[in-house]
CSV table of C-alpha atoms and ligand atoms in Angstrom, one decimal:
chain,number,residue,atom,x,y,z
A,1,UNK,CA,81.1,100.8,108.7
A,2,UNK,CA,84.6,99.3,107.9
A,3,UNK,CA,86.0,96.7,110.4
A,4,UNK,CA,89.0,97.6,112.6
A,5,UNK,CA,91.3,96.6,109.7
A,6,UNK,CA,90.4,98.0,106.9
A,7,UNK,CA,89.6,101.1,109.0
A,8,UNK,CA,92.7,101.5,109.7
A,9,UNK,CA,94.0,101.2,106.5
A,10,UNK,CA,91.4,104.0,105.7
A,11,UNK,CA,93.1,106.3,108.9
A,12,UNK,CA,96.3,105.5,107.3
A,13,UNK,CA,95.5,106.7,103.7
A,14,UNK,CA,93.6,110.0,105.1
A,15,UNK,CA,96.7,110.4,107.4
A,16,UNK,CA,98.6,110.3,104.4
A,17,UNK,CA,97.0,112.9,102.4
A,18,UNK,CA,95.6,110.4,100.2
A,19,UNK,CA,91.7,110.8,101.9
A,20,UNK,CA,90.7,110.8,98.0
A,21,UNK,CA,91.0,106.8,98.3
A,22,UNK,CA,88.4,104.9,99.3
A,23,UNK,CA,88.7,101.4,101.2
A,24,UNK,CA,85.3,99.5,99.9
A,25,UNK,CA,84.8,96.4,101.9
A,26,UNK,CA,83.0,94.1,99.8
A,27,UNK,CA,80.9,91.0,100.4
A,28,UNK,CA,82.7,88.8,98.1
A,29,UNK,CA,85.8,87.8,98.9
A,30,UNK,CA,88.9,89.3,97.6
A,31,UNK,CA,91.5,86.9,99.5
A,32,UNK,CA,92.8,86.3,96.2
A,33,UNK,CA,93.9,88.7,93.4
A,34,UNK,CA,91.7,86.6,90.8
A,35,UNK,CA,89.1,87.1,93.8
A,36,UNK,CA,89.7,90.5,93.8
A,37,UNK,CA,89.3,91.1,90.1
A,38,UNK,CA,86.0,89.3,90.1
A,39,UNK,CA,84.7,91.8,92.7
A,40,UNK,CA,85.3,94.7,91.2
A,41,UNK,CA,85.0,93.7,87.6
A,42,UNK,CA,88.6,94.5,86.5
A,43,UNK,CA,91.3,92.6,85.0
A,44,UNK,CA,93.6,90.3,87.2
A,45,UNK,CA,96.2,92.5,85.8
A,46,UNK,CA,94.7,95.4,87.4
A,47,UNK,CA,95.0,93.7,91.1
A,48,UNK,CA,98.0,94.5,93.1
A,49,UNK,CA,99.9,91.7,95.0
A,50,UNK,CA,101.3,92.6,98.2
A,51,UNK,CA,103.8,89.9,98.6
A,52,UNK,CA,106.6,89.6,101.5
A,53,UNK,CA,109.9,88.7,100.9
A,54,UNK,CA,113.2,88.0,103.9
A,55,UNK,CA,116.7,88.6,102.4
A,56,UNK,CA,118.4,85.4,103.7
A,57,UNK,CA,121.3,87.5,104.1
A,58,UNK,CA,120.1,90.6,105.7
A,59,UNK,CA,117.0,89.0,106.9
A,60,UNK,CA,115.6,92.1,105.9
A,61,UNK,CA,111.4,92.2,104.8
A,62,UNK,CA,110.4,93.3,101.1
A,63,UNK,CA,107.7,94.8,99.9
A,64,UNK,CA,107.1,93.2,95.8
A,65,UNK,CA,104.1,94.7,94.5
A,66,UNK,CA,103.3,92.8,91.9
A,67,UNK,CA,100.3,93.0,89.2
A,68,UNK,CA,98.0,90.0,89.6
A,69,UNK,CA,98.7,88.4,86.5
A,70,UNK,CA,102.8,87.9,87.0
A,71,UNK,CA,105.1,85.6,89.1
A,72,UNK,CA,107.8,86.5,90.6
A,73,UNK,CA,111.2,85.6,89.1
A,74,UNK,CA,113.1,85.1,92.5
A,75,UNK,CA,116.1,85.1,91.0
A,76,UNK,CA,116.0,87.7,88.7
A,77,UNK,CA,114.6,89.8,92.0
A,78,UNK,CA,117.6,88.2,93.9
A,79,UNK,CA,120.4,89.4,91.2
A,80,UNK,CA,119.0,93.0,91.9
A,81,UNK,CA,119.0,92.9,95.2
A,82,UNK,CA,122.2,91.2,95.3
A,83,UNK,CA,120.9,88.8,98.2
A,84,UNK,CA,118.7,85.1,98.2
A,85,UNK,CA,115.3,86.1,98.8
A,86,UNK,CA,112.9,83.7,101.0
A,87,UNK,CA,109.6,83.1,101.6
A,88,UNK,CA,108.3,83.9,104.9
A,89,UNK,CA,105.9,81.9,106.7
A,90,UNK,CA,102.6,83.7,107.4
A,91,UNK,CA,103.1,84.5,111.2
A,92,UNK,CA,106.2,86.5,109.8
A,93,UNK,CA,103.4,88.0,107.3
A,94,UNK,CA,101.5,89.3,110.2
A,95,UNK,CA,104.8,90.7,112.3
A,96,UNK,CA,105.9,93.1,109.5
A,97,UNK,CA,103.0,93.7,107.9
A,98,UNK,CA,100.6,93.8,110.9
A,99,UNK,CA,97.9,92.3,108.6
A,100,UNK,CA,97.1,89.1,108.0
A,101,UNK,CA,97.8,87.3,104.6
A,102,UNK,CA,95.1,88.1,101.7
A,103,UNK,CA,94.3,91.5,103.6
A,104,UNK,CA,98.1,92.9,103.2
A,105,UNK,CA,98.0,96.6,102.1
A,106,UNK,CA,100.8,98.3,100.6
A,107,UNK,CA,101.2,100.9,102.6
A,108,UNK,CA,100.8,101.3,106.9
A,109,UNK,CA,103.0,98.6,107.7
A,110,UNK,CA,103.8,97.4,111.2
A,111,UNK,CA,107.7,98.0,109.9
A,112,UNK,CA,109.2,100.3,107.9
A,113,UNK,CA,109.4,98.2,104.2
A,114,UNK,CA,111.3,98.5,101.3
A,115,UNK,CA,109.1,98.7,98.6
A,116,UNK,CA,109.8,97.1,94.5
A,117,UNK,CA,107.3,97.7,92.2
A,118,UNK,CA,106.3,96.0,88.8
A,119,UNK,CA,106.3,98.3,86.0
A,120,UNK,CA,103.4,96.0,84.8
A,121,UNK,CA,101.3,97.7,87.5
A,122,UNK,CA,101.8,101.7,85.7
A,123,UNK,CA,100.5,100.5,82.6
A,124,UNK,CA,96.6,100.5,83.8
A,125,UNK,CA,94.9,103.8,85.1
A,126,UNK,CA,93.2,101.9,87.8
A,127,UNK,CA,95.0,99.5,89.8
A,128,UNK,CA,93.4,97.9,93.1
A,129,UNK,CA,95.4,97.3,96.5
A,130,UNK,CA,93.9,95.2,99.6
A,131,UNK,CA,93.2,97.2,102.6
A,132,UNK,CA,93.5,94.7,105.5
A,133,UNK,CA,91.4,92.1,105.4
A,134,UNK,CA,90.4,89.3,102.7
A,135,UNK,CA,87.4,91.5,101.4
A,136,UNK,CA,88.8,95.0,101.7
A,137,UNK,CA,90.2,96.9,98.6
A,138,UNK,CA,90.9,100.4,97.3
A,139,UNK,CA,91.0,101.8,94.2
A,140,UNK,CA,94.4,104.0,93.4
A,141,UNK,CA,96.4,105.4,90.3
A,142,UNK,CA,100.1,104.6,89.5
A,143,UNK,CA,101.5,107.9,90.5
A,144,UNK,CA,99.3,107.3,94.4
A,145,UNK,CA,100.9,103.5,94.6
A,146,UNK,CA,104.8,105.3,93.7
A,147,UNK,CA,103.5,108.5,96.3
A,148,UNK,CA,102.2,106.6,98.4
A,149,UNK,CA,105.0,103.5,98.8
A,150,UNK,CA,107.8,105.8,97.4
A,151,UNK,CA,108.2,102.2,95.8
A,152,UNK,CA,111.5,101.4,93.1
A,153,UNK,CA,110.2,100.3,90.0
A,154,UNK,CA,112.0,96.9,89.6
A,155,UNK,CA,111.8,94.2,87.0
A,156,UNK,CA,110.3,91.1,89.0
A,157,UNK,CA,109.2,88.7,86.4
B,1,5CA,N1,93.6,90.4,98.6
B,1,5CA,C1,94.4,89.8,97.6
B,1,5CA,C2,94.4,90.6,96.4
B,1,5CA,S1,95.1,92.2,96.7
B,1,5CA,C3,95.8,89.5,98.1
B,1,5CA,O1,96.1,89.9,99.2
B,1,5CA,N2,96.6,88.8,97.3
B,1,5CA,S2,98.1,88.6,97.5
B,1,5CA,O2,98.6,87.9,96.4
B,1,5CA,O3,98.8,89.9,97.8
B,1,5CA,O4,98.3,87.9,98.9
B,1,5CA,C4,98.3,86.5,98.9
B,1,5CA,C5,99.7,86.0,98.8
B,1,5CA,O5,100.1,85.6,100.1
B,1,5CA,C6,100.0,84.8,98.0
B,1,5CA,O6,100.2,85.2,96.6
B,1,5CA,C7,101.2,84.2,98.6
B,1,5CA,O7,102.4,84.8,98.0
B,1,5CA,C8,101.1,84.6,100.0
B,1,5CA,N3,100.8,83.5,100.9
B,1,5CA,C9,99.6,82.8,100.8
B,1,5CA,N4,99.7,81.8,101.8
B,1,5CA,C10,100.8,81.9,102.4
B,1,5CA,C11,101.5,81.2,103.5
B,1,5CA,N5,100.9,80.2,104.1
B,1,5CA,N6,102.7,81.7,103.9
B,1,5CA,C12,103.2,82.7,103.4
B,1,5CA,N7,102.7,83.4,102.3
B,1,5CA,C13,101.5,83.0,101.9
């Protein structure tokens, strides 16, 4: 039995099409990507960062899905975008995302997001994504985070 979060991440993915990915809720913690890696035995690398961005000029949400093992260059993202990019405060988190922080999935968001995707992430042939709470994950290819997020692959760090 999955709680009502990562259940619905589970609907979400069947909805989808993508009923070949399975949320695992684990009894470690995966609140962090390091956390995450530990509890499935894969690299840090391998663990996808769902992190929320808010154009200060649109005050529109991103989407950065970032491997585990970068940081974000801000302004290198900002130069792209051709806004400032800020960091929301976790109530924002949990109004676009409708999840709370360390559970955010990267797909079945309470708003539509824009998606940007590090290219860092299609160089593994496993790559793990939370699935809506802070020991929920599932296990997805490349080619299912692009399908699935229809994501732009963006330099981010
Ligand atoms: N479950 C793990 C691995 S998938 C996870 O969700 N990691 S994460 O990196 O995607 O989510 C944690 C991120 O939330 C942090 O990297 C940080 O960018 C952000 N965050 C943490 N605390 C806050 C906060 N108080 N306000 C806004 N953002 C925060």
């Amino acid at each position: 039995m999955l709680s009502p979060s990562a259940q619905k991440v589970q609907n979400i993915l069947s909805e989808r099409g993508f009923s070949h990915l399975e949320v695992r809720e684990l009894s470690q913690s995966t609140r962090t990507a390091q956390e995450a890696a530990d509890a499935v035995g894969c690299t840090v690398g391998q663990i996808i960062k769902s992190l929320i961005f808010r154009g200060t000029t649109s005050h529109k949400p991103y989407l950065l899905l970032v491997s585990g093992s970068n940081r974000v260059d801000t302004h290198k993202v900002e130069a792209s975008l051709g806004e400032k990019l800020e960091k929301p405060d976790a109530d924002y988190v949990r109004q676009v995302t409708g999840f709370a922080i360390g559970g955010v999935p990267p797909v079945g968001h309470a708003e539509g997001l824009q998606a940007l995707i590090d290219p860092d992430l299609l160089e593994h042939q496993k790559i793990f994504a939370a699935a809506g709470t802070p020991n929920a994950l599932f296990g997805l290819t490349p080619d299912d985070l692009l399908n699935l997020t229809g994501g732009q692959v963006l330099a981010v760090k």
